[in-house]
CSV table of C-alpha atoms in Angstrom, one decimal:
chain,number,residue,atom,x,y,z
A,298,UNK,CA,0.1,0.3,0.1
A,299,UNK,CA,1.4,3.2,-0.7
A,300,UNK,CA,1.2,6.5,1.0
A,301,UNK,CA,-0.9,8.2,-1.7
A,302,UNK,CA,-3.9,5.3,-1.4
A,303,UNK,CA,-7.1,6.0,1.1
A,304,UNK,CA,-7.4,4.0,4.1
A,305,UNK,CA,-10.0,1.5,4.0
A,306,UNK,CA,-13.0,3.5,5.6
A,307,UNK,CA,-14.8,1.9,8.8
A,308,UNK,CA,-17.9,3.4,10.1
A,309,UNK,CA,-18.2,5.6,13.2
A,310,UNK,CA,-19.2,3.7,15.9
A,311,UNK,CA,-22.2,4.7,16.8
A,312,UNK,CA,-23.8,4.8,12.9
A,313,UNK,CA,-27.1,3.4,12.4
A,314,UNK,CA,-27.1,-0.1,10.8
A,315,UNK,CA,-30.9,-0.1,10.1
A,316,UNK,CA,-33.0,2.4,10.0
A,317,UNK,CA,-33.7,4.0,13.4
A,318,UNK,CA,-37.4,2.3,14.9
A,319,UNK,CA,-40.2,4.6,15.8
A,320,UNK,CA,-39.5,6.0,18.9
A,321,UNK,CA,-41.7,4.7,21.6
A,322,UNK,CA,-41.7,7.3,25.1
A,323,UNK,CA,-43.2,4.5,27.2
A,324,UNK,CA,-39.9,4.0,28.7
A,325,UNK,CA,-39.2,7.2,29.5
A,326,UNK,CA,-43.4,7.2,31.3
A,327,UNK,CA,-42.0,4.2,33.2
A,328,UNK,CA,-38.4,6.1,34.7
A,329,UNK,CA,-41.2,9.2,35.9
A,330,UNK,CA,-43.5,7.4,37.1
A,331,UNK,CA,-40.9,4.7,39.5
A,332,UNK,CA,-39.4,8.7,40.7
A,333,UNK,CA,-42.6,9.9,41.6
A,334,UNK,CA,-44.6,6.7,42.7
A,335,UNK,CA,-41.7,6.2,45.1
A,336,UNK,CA,-42.0,10.4,46.6
A,337,UNK,CA,-45.8,9.3,46.8
A,338,UNK,CA,-44.8,6.0,48.4
A,339,UNK,CA,-42.6,7.1,50.9
A,340,UNK,CA,-45.3,9.2,52.7
A,341,UNK,CA,-47.7,6.5,52.1
A,342,UNK,CA,-46.3,4.2,53.8
A,343,UNK,CA,-44.5,6.2,56.6
A,344,UNK,CA,-47.5,8.0,57.5
A,345,UNK,CA,-48.6,4.3,57.5
A,346,UNK,CA,-46.7,3.3,59.5
A,347,UNK,CA,-46.3,5.8,62.3
A,348,UNK,CA,-49.9,5.6,62.3
A,349,UNK,CA,-50.3,1.8,62.4
A,350,UNK,CA,-47.4,1.4,65.1
A,351,UNK,CA,-46.8,4.7,67.1
A,352,UNK,CA,-50.0,7.0,67.1
A,353,UNK,CA,-52.7,4.2,67.4
A,354,UNK,CA,-51.7,1.8,69.8
A,355,UNK,CA,-49.4,-0.7,68.2
A,356,UNK,CA,-50.3,-3.7,66.1
A,357,UNK,CA,-51.5,-5.9,69.4
A,358,UNK,CA,-54.9,-3.3,68.4
A,359,UNK,CA,-54.8,-4.3,65.3
A,360,UNK,CA,-58.1,-6.7,64.7
A,361,UNK,CA,-61.3,-6.8,62.5
A,362,UNK,CA,-62.7,-4.4,64.8
A,363,UNK,CA,-59.8,-2.0,64.2
A,364,UNK,CA,-60.0,-2.6,59.8
A,365,UNK,CA,-64.1,-2.0,60.3
A,366,UNK,CA,-63.5,0.9,62.1
A,367,UNK,CA,-60.9,2.3,59.8
A,368,UNK,CA,-62.4,1.1,56.1
A,369,UNK,CA,-66.0,3.1,57.7
A,370,UNK,CA,-63.3,6.1,56.7
A,371,UNK,CA,-63.7,7.5,52.9
A,372,UNK,CA,-60.5,8.8,53.8
A,373,UNK,CA,-58.4,5.7,55.2
A,374,UNK,CA,-60.1,3.4,52.2
A,375,UNK,CA,-58.6,6.0,50.1
A,376,UNK,CA,-55.2,6.1,51.4
A,377,UNK,CA,-54.9,2.3,52.1
A,378,UNK,CA,-56.4,2.1,47.8
A,379,UNK,CA,-53.7,4.1,46.6
A,380,UNK,CA,-51.2,2.6,48.8
A,381,UNK,CA,-52.3,-0.2,47.3
A,382,UNK,CA,-52.1,0.5,43.8
A,383,UNK,CA,-49.0,2.4,43.5
A,384,UNK,CA,-47.1,-0.4,45.4
A,385,UNK,CA,-48.1,-3.1,42.8
A,386,UNK,CA,-47.5,-0.7,39.9
A,387,UNK,CA,-44.5,0.2,41.0
A,388,UNK,CA,-43.5,-3.3,42.0
A,389,UNK,CA,-44.7,-4.6,38.9
A,390,UNK,CA,-42.8,-1.7,37.2
A,391,UNK,CA,-39.5,-2.5,38.9
A,392,UNK,CA,-39.5,-6.3,38.3
A,393,UNK,CA,-40.5,-5.8,34.6
A,394,UNK,CA,-37.0,-3.6,34.2
A,395,UNK,CA,-34.9,-6.3,36.1
A,396,UNK,CA,-36.8,-8.8,33.8
A,397,UNK,CA,-36.5,-6.8,30.4
A,398,UNK,CA,-32.2,-6.7,31.9
A,399,UNK,CA,-31.8,-10.5,32.8
A,400,UNK,CA,-33.6,-12.1,31.2
A,401,UNK,CA,-31.9,-14.0,27.5
A,402,UNK,CA,-34.5,-15.3,25.3
A,403,UNK,CA,-37.2,-13.7,23.9
A,404,UNK,CA,-39.5,-16.5,24.9
A,405,UNK,CA,-38.5,-16.5,28.5
A,406,UNK,CA,-38.9,-12.9,28.7
A,407,UNK,CA,-42.2,-13.2,27.4
A,408,UNK,CA,-43.3,-15.7,29.8
A,409,UNK,CA,-42.4,-14.4,32.8
A,410,UNK,CA,-44.0,-11.0,32.0
A,411,UNK,CA,-47.0,-12.6,31.0
A,412,UNK,CA,-46.9,-14.4,35.0
A,413,UNK,CA,-45.1,-10.6,35.9
A,414,UNK,CA,-48.7,-8.8,34.4
A,415,UNK,CA,-51.3,-11.8,35.8
A,416,UNK,CA,-49.8,-11.6,39.8
A,417,UNK,CA,-50.1,-7.3,39.5
A,418,UNK,CA,-53.3,-7.8,38.7
A,419,UNK,CA,-54.5,-10.3,40.6
A,420,UNK,CA,-52.8,-8.9,43.7
A,421,UNK,CA,-54.2,-5.1,43.3
A,422,UNK,CA,-57.6,-6.7,41.6
A,423,UNK,CA,-58.2,-8.3,45.0
A,424,UNK,CA,-57.3,-6.0,46.7
A,425,UNK,CA,-58.7,-3.0,45.5
A,426,UNK,CA,-61.7,-6.1,45.5
A,427,UNK,CA,-62.1,-6.3,49.4
A,428,UNK,CA,-61.3,-2.8,49.7
A,429,UNK,CA,-64.9,-1.8,47.7
A,430,UNK,CA,-66.9,-4.3,49.0
A,431,UNK,CA,-65.4,-5.1,52.9
A,432,UNK,CA,-68.7,-5.6,54.9
A,433,UNK,CA,-68.2,-4.3,58.7
A,434,UNK,CA,-71.6,-6.3,59.8
A,435,UNK,CA,-70.7,-9.9,59.3
A,436,UNK,CA,-72.9,-12.6,60.3
């Protein structure tokens, strides 16, 4: 090779090899949701623990009558419902990220995420059903 010949050209490291796919903002919204729900959950859970453990007499007072009295108020129903929904979705979203990061095969990733989605929907759905249909007059 003589000095006047041009060297072989190599693509830049980040040059696209295929046309760029349409951008999806789901991951951005997921990231923002994790931050916001984490902050809200911090206040909800710490408030829940403070009230249940210290201000309301401790865990020895928690029984059916205690829950019935607490859920007689729409405020506490909403508090517990919000905590349930945010915790379920926050945890499910975090586990979805872990599954995406660590599963190697597409089929494994698909089935793990389907199992995750079904379990989150069942757990949050059953909890929501219990909060809205709780009857303190069992008899």
